[in-house]
PDB file of C-alpha atoms in Angstrom:
ATOM      1  CA  MET A   1      79.131-295.863  42.416  1.00  0.00           C
ATOM      2  CA  PRO A   2      80.334-297.260  39.104  1.00  0.00           C
ATOM      3  CA  PRO A   3      81.018-300.994  38.929  1.00  0.00           C
ATOM      4  CA  LYS A   4      84.598-302.047  39.453  1.00  0.00           C
ATOM      5  CA  ILE A   5      85.975-302.979  36.076  1.00  0.00           C
ATOM      6  CA  VAL A   6      89.186-304.964  36.325  1.00  0.00           C
ATOM      7  CA  LYS A   7      89.781-305.915  32.719  1.00  0.00           C
ATOM      8  CA  VAL A   8      89.315-302.679  30.887  1.00  0.00           C
ATOM      9  CA  PRO A   9      90.131-303.960  27.379  1.00  0.00           C
ATOM     10  CA  GLU A  10      87.582-306.750  27.728  1.00  0.00           C
ATOM     11  CA  TYR A  11      85.004-304.299  28.965  1.00  0.00           C
ATOM     12  CA  GLY A  12      85.743-302.163  25.920  1.00  0.00           C
ATOM     13  CA  GLN A  13      85.301-305.112  23.578  1.00  0.00           C
ATOM     14  CA  SER A  14      82.025-306.040  25.205  1.00  0.00           C
ATOM     15  CA  TRP A  15      80.855-302.481  24.996  1.00  0.00           C
ATOM     16  CA  TRP A  16      81.615-302.329  21.272  1.00  0.00           C
ATOM     17  CA  MET A  17      79.760-305.590  20.680  1.00  0.00           C
ATOM     18  CA  TRP A  18      76.727-304.241  22.499  1.00  0.00           C
ATOM     19  CA  TRP A  19      76.928-300.917  20.694  1.00  0.00           C
ATOM     20  CA  LYS A  20      77.054-302.630  17.309  1.00  0.00           C
ATOM     21  CA  THR A  21      73.960-304.676  18.053  1.00  0.00           C
ATOM     22  CA  LEU A  22      72.137-301.419  18.638  1.00  0.00           C
ATOM     23  CA  GLN A  23      73.156-300.013  15.271  1.00  0.00           C
ATOM     24  CA  PRO A  24      71.253-300.295  12.002  1.00  0.00           C
ATOM     25  CA  GLU A  25      72.450-303.145   9.825  1.00  0.00           C
ATOM     26  CA  TRP A  26      73.929-300.845   7.216  1.00  0.00           C
ATOM     27  CA  ARG A  27      76.522-299.677   9.734  1.00  0.00           C
ATOM     28  CA  GLY A  28      78.126-303.094   9.637  1.00  0.00           C
ATOM     29  CA  MET A  29      78.615-305.597  12.421  1.00  0.00           C
ATOM     30  CA  GLY A  30      82.131-306.727  11.606  1.00  0.00           C
ATOM     31  CA  GLU A  31      85.524-305.467  12.640  1.00  0.00           C
ATOM     32  CA  GLY A  32      86.618-301.927  12.019  1.00  0.00           C
ATOM     33  CA  LYS A  33      84.842-298.640  12.075  1.00  0.00           C
ATOM     34  CA  LEU A  34      81.140-298.509  11.617  1.00  0.00           C
ATOM     35  CA  SER A  35      79.814-297.059   8.413  1.00  0.00           C
ATOM     36  CA  ARG A  36      78.538-293.491   8.428  1.00  0.00           C
ATOM     37  CA  GLN A  37      76.793-293.563   5.101  1.00  0.00           C
ATOM     38  CA  VAL A  38      73.344-292.975   6.482  1.00  0.00           C
ATOM     39  CA  LEU A  39      70.607-294.717   4.558  1.00  0.00           C
ATOM     40  CA  GLU A  40      67.636-292.621   3.583  1.00  0.00           C
ATOM     41  CA  GLY A  41      64.740-293.015   5.948  1.00  0.00           C
ATOM     42  CA  GLU A  42      66.847-294.322   8.802  1.00  0.00           C
ATOM     43  CA  LYS A  43      64.889-293.987  12.036  1.00  0.00           C
ATOM     44  CA  TRP A  44      67.537-295.153  14.520  1.00  0.00           C
ATOM     45  CA  SER A  45      64.847-297.194  16.155  1.00  0.00           C
ATOM     46  CA  GLN A  46      67.180-299.081  18.484  1.00  0.00           C
ATOM     47  CA  THR A  47      68.887-296.039  19.924  1.00  0.00           C
ATOM     48  CA  CYS A  48      66.418-293.179  19.594  1.00  0.00           C
ATOM     49  CA  ARG A  49      65.090-293.664  23.068  1.00  0.00           C
ATOM     50  CA  GLY A  50      65.001-290.989  25.703  1.00  0.00           C
ATOM     51  CA  GLY A  51      64.536-291.155  29.409  1.00  0.00           C
ATOM     52  CA  ALA A  52      66.366-292.754  32.266  1.00  0.00           C
ATOM     53  CA  ASN A  53      66.295-296.181  30.605  1.00  0.00           C
ATOM     54  CA  GLY A  54      67.088-294.897  27.151  1.00  0.00           C
ATOM     55  CA  PHE A  55      70.231-293.582  25.536  1.00  0.00           C
ATOM     56  CA  LEU A  56      71.500-292.509  28.915  1.00  0.00           C
ATOM     57  CA  MET A  57      72.379-296.148  29.557  1.00  0.00           C
ATOM     58  CA  ILE A  58      74.853-296.064  26.704  1.00  0.00           C
ATOM     59  CA  VAL A  59      76.460-292.878  27.955  1.00  0.00           C
ATOM     60  CA  LEU A  60      76.534-294.260  31.469  1.00  0.00           C
ATOM     61  CA  THR A  61      78.419-297.359  30.375  1.00  0.00           C
ATOM     62  CA  LEU A  62      80.853-295.095  28.581  1.00  0.00           C
ATOM     63  CA  ALA A  63      81.307-293.192  31.820  1.00  0.00           C
ATOM     64  CA  TRP A  64      82.146-296.444  33.608  1.00  0.00           C
ATOM     65  CA  TRP A  65      84.657-297.177  30.897  1.00  0.00           C
ATOM     66  CA  ILE A  66      86.300-293.781  31.399  1.00  0.00           C
ATOM     67  CA  VAL A  67      86.504-294.261  35.163  1.00  0.00           C
ATOM     68  CA  ALA A  68      87.965-297.742  34.728  1.00  0.00           C
ATOM     69  CA  ALA A  69      90.496-296.542  32.197  1.00  0.00           C
ATOM     70  CA  GLU A  70      91.673-293.842  34.582  1.00  0.00           C
ATOM     71  CA  GLN A  71      91.946-296.281  37.466  1.00  0.00           C
ATOM     72  CA  ASN A  72      93.837-298.830  35.356  1.00  0.00           C
ATOM     73  CA  SER A  73      96.165-296.567  33.460  1.00  0.00           C
ATOM     74  CA  GLU A  74      98.522-299.454  32.712  1.00  0.00           C
ATOM     75  CA  GLN A  75      95.852-300.855  30.441  1.00  0.00           C
ATOM     76  CA  CYS A  76      95.683-297.688  28.411  1.00  0.00           C
ATOM     77  CA  THR A  77      95.869-299.599  25.161  1.00  0.00           C
ATOM     78  CA  ALA A  78      92.100-299.458  25.301  1.00  0.00           C
ATOM     79  CA  ASP A  79      92.094-295.677  25.270  1.00  0.00           C
ATOM     80  CA  ALA A  80      91.873-295.513  21.500  1.00  0.00           C
ATOM     81  CA  ASP A  81      88.783-297.683  21.539  1.00  0.00           C
ATOM     82  CA  LEU A  82      87.290-295.495  24.223  1.00  0.00           C
ATOM     83  CA  HIS A  83      87.831-292.320  22.244  1.00  0.00           C
ATOM     84  CA  LEU A  84      86.391-293.956  19.160  1.00  0.00           C
ATOM     85  CA  ALA A  85      83.383-295.007  21.198  1.00  0.00           C
ATOM     86  CA  MET A  86      82.763-291.523  22.530  1.00  0.00           C
ATOM     87  CA  GLU A  87      83.109-290.089  19.076  1.00  0.00           C
ATOM     88  CA  ASP A  88      80.750-292.619  17.525  1.00  0.00           C
ATOM     89  CA  VAL A  89      78.136-292.215  20.241  1.00  0.00           C
ATOM     90  CA  LYS A  90      78.172-288.476  19.740  1.00  0.00           C
ATOM     91  CA  TRP A  91      77.839-288.964  15.984  1.00  0.00           C
ATOM     92  CA  VAL A  92      74.761-291.122  16.458  1.00  0.00           C
ATOM     93  CA  LEU A  93      73.321-288.569  18.864  1.00  0.00           C
ATOM     94  CA  ASP A  94      73.867-285.912  16.212  1.00  0.00           C
ATOM     95  CA  ARG A  95      72.062-287.983  13.612  1.00  0.00           C
ATOM     96  CA  MET A  96      69.120-288.648  15.903  1.00  0.00           C
ATOM     97  CA  VAL A  97      68.771-285.003  16.872  1.00  0.00           C
ATOM     98  CA  MET A  98      68.860-284.062  13.196  1.00  0.00           C
ATOM     99  CA  LEU A  99      66.241-286.681  12.437  1.00  0.00           C
ATOM    100  CA  ILE A 100      63.914-285.517  15.178  1.00  0.00           C
ATOM    101  CA  ASN A 101      64.288-281.882  14.225  1.00  0.00           C
ATOM    102  CA  SER A 102      63.843-282.553  10.530  1.00  0.00           C
ATOM    103  CA  GLU A 103      60.772-284.693  10.929  1.00  0.00           C
ATOM    104  CA  GLY A 104      59.280-282.459  13.572  1.00  0.00           C
ATOM    105  CA  ILE A 105      58.394-285.363  15.795  1.00  0.00           C
ATOM    106  CA  LEU A 106      56.116-284.178  18.535  1.00  0.00           C
ATOM    107  CA  ALA A 107      57.983-284.537  21.772  1.00  0.00           C
ATOM    108  CA  THR A 108      54.978-285.610  23.737  1.00  0.00           C
ATOM    109  CA  GLY A 109      53.900-288.217  21.246  1.00  0.00           C
ATOM    110  CA  MET A 110      57.346-289.680  20.997  1.00  0.00           C
ATOM    111  CA  LYS A 111      57.763-289.584  24.733  1.00  0.00           C
ATOM    112  CA  ARG A 112      54.483-291.332  25.301  1.00  0.00           C
ATOM    113  CA  SER A 113      55.291-294.126  22.890  1.00  0.00           C
ATOM    114  CA  LEU A 114      58.785-294.525  24.225  1.00  0.00           C
ATOM    115  CA  ASP A 115      57.565-294.683  27.790  1.00  0.00           C
ATOM    116  CA  ASN A 116      56.178-298.090  26.984  1.00  0.00           C
ATOM    117  CA  THR A 117      59.332-299.474  25.471  1.00  0.00           C
ATOM    118  CA  ALA A 118      61.728-301.712  27.252  1.00  0.00           C
ATOM    119  CA  ALA A 119      65.197-300.734  28.305  1.00  0.00           C
ATOM    120  CA  LEU A 120      67.854-300.788  25.637  1.00  0.00           C
ATOM    121  CA  GLY A 121      69.278-304.076  26.776  1.00  0.00           C
ATOM    122  CA  ASP A 122      65.955-305.818  26.347  1.00  0.00           C
ATOM    123  CA  VAL A 123      65.486-304.284  22.957  1.00  0.00           C
ATOM    124  CA  ALA A 124      68.853-305.506  21.827  1.00  0.00           C
ATOM    125  CA  VAL A 125      68.000-309.067  22.778  1.00  0.00           C
ATOM    126  CA  LYS A 126      64.651-308.902  21.035  1.00  0.00           C
ATOM    127  CA  LYS A 127      66.055-307.344  17.892  1.00  0.00           C
ATOM    128  CA  ARG A 128      64.224-308.707  14.870  1.00  0.00           C
TER     129      ARG A 128
ATOM    130  CA  MET B   1      43.187-274.872  57.197  1.00  0.00           C
ATOM    131  CA  ASP B   2      41.531-272.528  54.814  1.00  0.00           C
ATOM    132  CA  THR B   3      39.429-275.275  53.432  1.00  0.00           C
ATOM    133  CA  ASN B   4      37.947-275.920  56.867  1.00  0.00           C
ATOM    134  CA  ILE B   5      37.160-272.303  57.419  1.00  0.00           C
ATOM    135  CA  ASP B   6      35.528-271.982  54.051  1.00  0.00           C
ATOM    136  CA  PHE B   7      33.510-275.055  54.659  1.00  0.00           C
ATOM    137  CA  VAL B   8      32.342-273.989  58.100  1.00  0.00           C
ATOM    138  CA  SER B   9      31.250-270.602  56.841  1.00  0.00           C
ATOM    139  CA  SER B  10      29.289-272.223  54.066  1.00  0.00           C
ATOM    140  CA  ARG B  11      27.740-274.985  56.120  1.00  0.00           C
ATOM    141  CA  PRO B  12      23.986-275.005  56.013  1.00  0.00           C
ATOM    142  CA  ALA B  13      21.986-273.827  59.014  1.00  0.00           C
ATOM    143  CA  GLY B  14      21.463-276.564  61.526  1.00  0.00           C
ATOM    144  CA  SER B  15      24.841-278.178  61.095  1.00  0.00           C
ATOM    145  CA  GLY B  16      27.195-278.587  64.037  1.00  0.00           C
ATOM    146  CA  ALA B  17      29.290-275.474  63.676  1.00  0.00           C
ATOM    147  CA  LEU B  18      26.391-273.111  63.565  1.00  0.00           C
ATOM    148  CA  LYS B  19      24.666-274.769  66.505  1.00  0.00           C
ATOM    149  CA  HIS B  20      27.685-274.018  68.654  1.00  0.00           C
ATOM    150  CA  SER B  21      27.069-270.330  68.304  1.00  0.00           C
ATOM    151  CA  GLN B  22      23.445-270.701  69.234  1.00  0.00           C
ATOM    152  CA  THR B  23      23.923-272.115  72.709  1.00  0.00           C
ATOM    153  CA  THR B  24      25.700-271.248  75.892  1.00  0.00           C
ATOM    154  CA  ASP B  25      26.184-274.796  77.072  1.00  0.00           C
ATOM    155  CA  ALA B  26      29.306-276.360  75.640  1.00  0.00           C
ATOM    156  CA  ASP B  27      28.367-279.903  76.543  1.00  0.00           C
ATOM    157  CA  THR B  28      24.943-279.537  75.059  1.00  0.00           C
ATOM    158  CA  SER B  29      26.244-278.024  71.871  1.00  0.00           C
ATOM    159  CA  ALA B  30      28.828-280.757  71.488  1.00  0.00           C
ATOM    160  CA  THR B  31      26.131-283.340  71.728  1.00  0.00           C
ATOM    161  CA  GLU B  32      23.930-281.502  69.300  1.00  0.00           C
ATOM    162  CA  ALA B  33      26.733-281.363  66.839  1.00  0.00           C
ATOM    163  CA  HIS B  34      26.559-285.120  66.568  1.00  0.00           C
ATOM    164  CA  ASP B  35      22.891-285.748  66.784  1.00  0.00           C
ATOM    165  CA  THR B  36      20.052-283.345  67.315  1.00  0.00           C
ATOM    166  CA  ASP B  37      17.817-286.181  68.500  1.00  0.00           C
ATOM    167  CA  THR B  38      19.992-287.005  71.465  1.00  0.00           C
ATOM    168  CA  PRO B  39      17.847-287.072  74.611  1.00  0.00           C
ATOM    169  CA  ALA B  40      18.380-284.130  76.922  1.00  0.00           C
ATOM    170  CA  THR B  41      19.058-286.423  79.840  1.00  0.00           C
ATOM    171  CA  GLU B  42      22.298-287.580  78.218  1.00  0.00           C
ATOM    172  CA  THR B  43      23.627-284.110  77.577  1.00  0.00           C
ATOM    173  CA  PRO B  44      25.371-283.407  80.931  1.00  0.00           C
ATOM    174  CA  LYS B  45      28.078-286.080  80.891  1.00  0.00           C
ATOM    175  CA  THR B  46      29.284-285.114  84.339  1.00  0.00           C
ATOM    176  CA  PRO B  47      27.312-283.198  86.857  1.00  0.00           C
ATOM    177  CA  GLY B  48      28.383-280.296  89.047  1.00  0.00           C
ATOM    178  CA  SER B  49      31.385-278.075  88.395  1.00  0.00           C
ATOM    179  CA  THR B  50      32.242-279.605  85.050  1.00  0.00           C
ATOM    180  CA  ASN B  51      28.900-278.677  83.769  1.00  0.00           C
ATOM    181  CA  SER B  52      29.157-275.114  85.021  1.00  0.00           C
ATOM    182  CA  LEU B  53      32.634-274.775  83.556  1.00  0.00           C
ATOM    183  CA  GLY B  54      31.244-275.985  80.329  1.00  0.00           C
ATOM    184  CA  ALA B  55      28.569-273.359  80.544  1.00  0.00           C
ATOM    185  CA  ASP B  56      31.183-270.668  81.167  1.00  0.00           C
ATOM    186  CA  PHE B  57      33.278-271.744  78.230  1.00  0.00           C
ATOM    187  CA  GLY B  58      30.186-271.963  76.198  1.00  0.00           C
ATOM    188  CA  ALA B  59      29.429-268.353  76.998  1.00  0.00           C
ATOM    189  CA  LEU B  60      32.969-267.240  76.289  1.00  0.00           C
ATOM    190  CA  PHE B  61      33.177-269.010  72.964  1.00  0.00           C
ATOM    191  CA  ALA B  62      29.636-268.644  71.902  1.00  0.00           C
ATOM    192  CA  ASP B  63      30.514-266.465  68.923  1.00  0.00           C
ATOM    193  CA  SER B  64      33.429-268.539  67.792  1.00  0.00           C
ATOM    194  CA  GLY B  65      33.023-271.161  65.166  1.00  0.00           C
ATOM    195  CA  LYS B  66      36.274-272.930  65.916  1.00  0.00           C
ATOM    196  CA  LEU B  67      37.279-272.603  69.556  1.00  0.00           C
ATOM    197  CA  ASP B  68      34.154-274.165  70.956  1.00  0.00           C
ATOM    198  CA  SER B  69      34.359-277.300  68.913  1.00  0.00           C
ATOM    199  CA  GLY B  70      36.571-279.101  71.450  1.00  0.00           C
ATOM    200  CA  PRO B  71      37.447-282.759  71.283  1.00  0.00           C
ATOM    201  CA  THR B  72      34.063-283.687  69.978  1.00  0.00           C
ATOM    202  CA  GLY B  73      34.488-281.179  67.220  1.00  0.00           C
ATOM    203  CA  VAL B  74      37.545-282.997  65.891  1.00  0.00           C
ATOM    204  CA  GLU B  75      35.475-285.933  64.927  1.00  0.00           C
ATOM    205  CA  ASP B  76      32.768-283.674  63.679  1.00  0.00           C
ATOM    206  CA  GLU B  77      35.021-281.738  61.370  1.00  0.00           C
ATOM    207  CA  ALA B  78      37.074-284.611  60.034  1.00  0.00           C
ATOM    208  CA  ALA B  79      34.618-285.532  57.348  1.00  0.00           C
ATOM    209  CA  PRO B  80      33.767-281.932  56.392  1.00  0.00           C
ATOM    210  CA  SER B  81      37.473-281.261  55.932  1.00  0.00           C
ATOM    211  CA  GLU B  82      37.691-283.979  53.292  1.00  0.00           C
ATOM    212  CA  THR B  83      34.476-282.820  51.750  1.00  0.00           C
ATOM    213  CA  ALA B  84      35.716-279.262  51.592  1.00  0.00           C
ATOM    214  CA  SER B  85      38.849-280.431  49.834  1.00  0.00           C
ATOM    215  CA  VAL B  86      36.785-282.248  47.260  1.00  0.00           C
ATOM    216  CA  VAL B  87      34.478-279.303  46.801  1.00  0.00           C
ATOM    217  CA  GLN B  88      37.266-276.866  46.303  1.00  0.00           C
ATOM    218  CA  LEU B  89      39.527-278.906  44.095  1.00  0.00           C
ATOM    219  CA  GLY B  90      37.298-281.451  42.513  1.00  0.00           C
ATOM    220  CA  GLY B  91      39.125-284.263  44.265  1.00  0.00           C
ATOM    221  CA  VAL B  92      42.566-283.131  43.177  1.00  0.00           C
ATOM    222  CA  PRO B  93      44.898-282.348  46.045  1.00  0.00           C
ATOM    223  CA  LEU B  94      46.926-279.196  45.870  1.00  0.00           C
ATOM    224  CA  ASP B  95      50.116-281.080  46.506  1.00  0.00           C
ATOM    225  CA  LEU B  96      51.986-281.108  43.218  1.00  0.00           C
ATOM    226  CA  THR B  97      53.889-284.219  44.228  1.00  0.00           C
ATOM    227  CA  HIS B  98      50.672-286.102  43.593  1.00  0.00           C
ATOM    228  CA  PHE B  99      51.698-286.120  39.971  1.00  0.00           C
ATOM    229  CA  ASN B 100      55.024-287.194  38.563  1.00  0.00           C
ATOM    230  CA  THR B 101      56.202-283.665  38.100  1.00  0.00           C
ATOM    231  CA  ASP B 102      59.661-284.591  39.245  1.00  0.00           C
ATOM    232  CA  THR B 103      60.254-287.285  36.676  1.00  0.00           C
ATOM    233  CA  TRP B 104      62.220-286.206  33.654  1.00  0.00           C
ATOM    234  CA  ALA B 105      63.910-282.992  34.702  1.00  0.00           C
ATOM    235  CA  SER B 106      65.139-284.417  37.969  1.00  0.00           C
ATOM    236  CA  TRP B 107      66.554-287.625  36.532  1.00  0.00           C
ATOM    237  CA  LEU B 108      68.304-285.765  33.735  1.00  0.00           C
ATOM    238  CA  SER B 109      69.655-283.128  36.043  1.00  0.00           C
ATOM    239  CA  SER B 110      71.130-285.646  38.449  1.00  0.00           C
ATOM    240  CA  ALA B 111      72.377-287.841  35.630  1.00  0.00           C
ATOM    241  CA  VAL B 112      74.125-284.959  33.929  1.00  0.00           C
ATOM    242  CA  ASP B 113      75.629-283.861  37.214  1.00  0.00           C
ATOM    243  CA  TYR B 114      77.064-287.334  37.634  1.00  0.00           C
ATOM    244  CA  LEU B 115      78.291-287.602  34.060  1.00  0.00           C
ATOM    245  CA  LYS B 116      79.890-284.177  34.117  1.00  0.00           C
ATOM    246  CA  GLY B 117      81.971-285.269  37.070  1.00  0.00           C
ATOM    247  CA  ILE B 118      83.398-288.218  35.176  1.00  0.00           C
ATOM    248  CA  SER B 119      85.727-286.307  32.900  1.00  0.00           C
ATOM    249  CA  THR B 120      86.492-282.817  31.723  1.00  0.00           C
ATOM    250  CA  SER B 121      87.812-283.848  28.341  1.00  0.00           C
ATOM    251  CA  PRO B 122      86.290-281.775  25.523  1.00  0.00           C
ATOM    252  CA  GLU B 123      84.919-284.782  23.697  1.00  0.00           C
ATOM    253  CA  TRP B 124      83.199-286.070  26.833  1.00  0.00           C
ATOM    254  CA  VAL B 125      81.709-282.659  27.583  1.00  0.00           C
ATOM    255  CA  ALA B 126      80.532-282.421  23.988  1.00  0.00           C
ATOM    256  CA  LEU B 127      78.937-285.836  24.293  1.00  0.00           C
ATOM    257  CA  ILE B 128      77.060-284.931  27.468  1.00  0.00           C
ATOM    258  CA  THR B 129      75.927-281.685  25.914  1.00  0.00           C
ATOM    259  CA  LYS B 130      74.618-283.577  22.931  1.00  0.00           C
ATOM    260  CA  LEU B 131      72.820-286.015  25.198  1.00  0.00           C
ATOM    261  CA  VAL B 132      70.998-283.138  26.864  1.00  0.00           C
ATOM    262  CA  VAL B 133      70.025-281.745  23.467  1.00  0.00           C
ATOM    263  CA  PHE B 134      68.777-285.189  22.487  1.00  0.00           C
ATOM    264  CA  GLU B 135      66.637-285.485  25.607  1.00  0.00           C
ATOM    265  CA  GLU B 136      65.332-281.986  25.096  1.00  0.00           C
ATOM    266  CA  VAL B 137      64.188-282.548  21.535  1.00  0.00           C
ATOM    267  CA  LEU B 138      62.486-285.727  22.665  1.00  0.00           C
ATOM    268  CA  GLY B 139      60.826-283.830  25.486  1.00  0.00           C
ATOM    269  CA  PHE B 140      62.333-285.867  28.279  1.00  0.00           C
ATOM    270  CA  SER B 141      63.990-282.961  30.011  1.00  0.00           C
ATOM    271  CA  ASN B 142      60.946-280.787  30.251  1.00  0.00           C
ATOM    272  CA  THR B 143      58.440-280.717  33.073  1.00  0.00           C
ATOM    273  CA  VAL B 144      56.784-277.481  32.075  1.00  0.00           C
ATOM    274  CA  SER B 145      54.242-279.158  29.859  1.00  0.00           C
ATOM    275  CA  LEU B 146      53.394-281.617  32.598  1.00  0.00           C
ATOM    276  CA  VAL B 147      52.921-278.896  35.191  1.00  0.00           C
ATOM    277  CA  GLN B 148      50.867-276.887  32.745  1.00  0.00           C
ATOM    278  CA  SER B 149      48.724-279.903  32.039  1.00  0.00           C
ATOM    279  CA  TYR B 150      48.221-280.347  35.746  1.00  0.00           C
ATOM    280  CA  ASN B 151      47.218-276.745  36.214  1.00  0.00           C
ATOM    281  CA  VAL B 152      44.712-276.948  33.374  1.00  0.00           C
ATOM    282  CA  PHE B 153      43.306-280.153  34.844  1.00  0.00           C
ATOM    283  CA  ARG B 154      43.059-278.588  38.274  1.00  0.00           C
ATOM    284  CA  PHE B 155      41.350-275.517  36.883  1.00  0.00           C
ATOM    285  CA  LEU B 156      38.827-277.608  35.013  1.00  0.00           C
ATOM    286  CA  THR B 157      37.975-279.802  37.989  1.00  0.00           C
ATOM    287  CA  GLU B 158      37.632-276.745  40.176  1.00  0.00           C
ATOM    288  CA  TYR B 159      35.535-275.049  37.552  1.00  0.00           C
ATOM    289  CA  ILE B 160      33.253-278.054  37.239  1.00  0.00           C
ATOM    290  CA  SER B 161      32.892-278.347  41.001  1.00  0.00           C
ATOM    291  CA  MET B 162      31.826-274.711  41.165  1.00  0.00           C
ATOM    292  CA  GLY B 163      29.073-275.403  38.713  1.00  0.00           C
ATOM    293  CA  GLY B 164      30.735-273.513  35.899  1.00  0.00           C
ATOM    294  CA  LEU B 165      30.655-276.470  33.588  1.00  0.00           C
ATOM    295  CA  ASN B 166      28.122-279.211  33.308  1.00  0.00           C
ATOM    296  CA  ALA B 167      30.339-282.249  33.463  1.00  0.00           C
ATOM    297  CA  SER B 168      27.787-284.535  31.858  1.00  0.00           C
ATOM    298  CA  THR B 169      26.994-282.356  28.863  1.00  0.00           C
ATOM    299  CA  GLY B 170      30.123-280.241  28.704  1.00  0.00           C
ATOM    300  CA  GLN B 171      27.940-277.153  28.529  1.00  0.00           C
ATOM    301  CA  MET B 172      29.316-274.017  30.087  1.00  0.00           C
ATOM    302  CA  LEU B 173      26.823-272.593  32.503  1.00  0.00           C
ATOM    303  CA  CYS B 174      28.532-269.520  33.867  1.00  0.00           C
ATOM    304  CA  ILE B 175      31.852-267.970  34.675  1.00  0.00           C
ATOM    305  CA  ARG B 176      32.422-266.828  38.194  1.00  0.00           C
ATOM    306  CA  GLY B 177      35.025-264.221  39.003  1.00  0.00           C
TER     307      GLY B 177
END
């Protein structure tokens, strides 16, 4: 069961703050849309994490946002933010898939190393 | 269990199972299965009809390796059963759930099922599809390699236990069909 989100716009703002902390610095942390001028050699180290505790967490929180937005349709001013979020998440997924395919990262090796990483939330807090 | 049957048929002469087929007295054979040095005076646990019944059953089941084991045989075969399992599989149980073969594919499958039910909007569906692609290229959605690894491991342990490979030197000794 998804958590009951009462204040959908606030949830959306919090989500965007979290999402931005997971992005490379060059994407920009301020207001407005995040940059899409990918720097050469970008590894997407904060988000390129598979498994149940990996990128799925981001998508799951988006799902909660969708459910909350549908249940609180009077607060639909947040819908634009939600659509932007979905679009940006998919864009990052695209970039990461391209990166993995282009560099030919061995799935098993990557999986093994990522198995030992913390969940995304922990990583965000420990960001250097 | 097949492992028990295999073990019994391959037990060395003088072990409990074979002794059962060499006697017509069930009580005596049961005792011998535990300890061949047991004094004869202890063999008939109860005198009279019980003993004769035991003799009858012993005659009936004399050629059977399993039916004449009785209650005492349960204890007798408990350890061989474990041993047989080790011998056959090199200590690896056949049960695939022993390994985490249900890890990645099952979590992704259930997660995607849940996420797909959230919305049918094209952008959401595209996002979920991309997530699956992402997990696939990372190898998180695939259990085939894990199962294959398990099968190779099982084959090797079985092969070693059969004497096909010298585990200490890694030298291949023979290949049995």
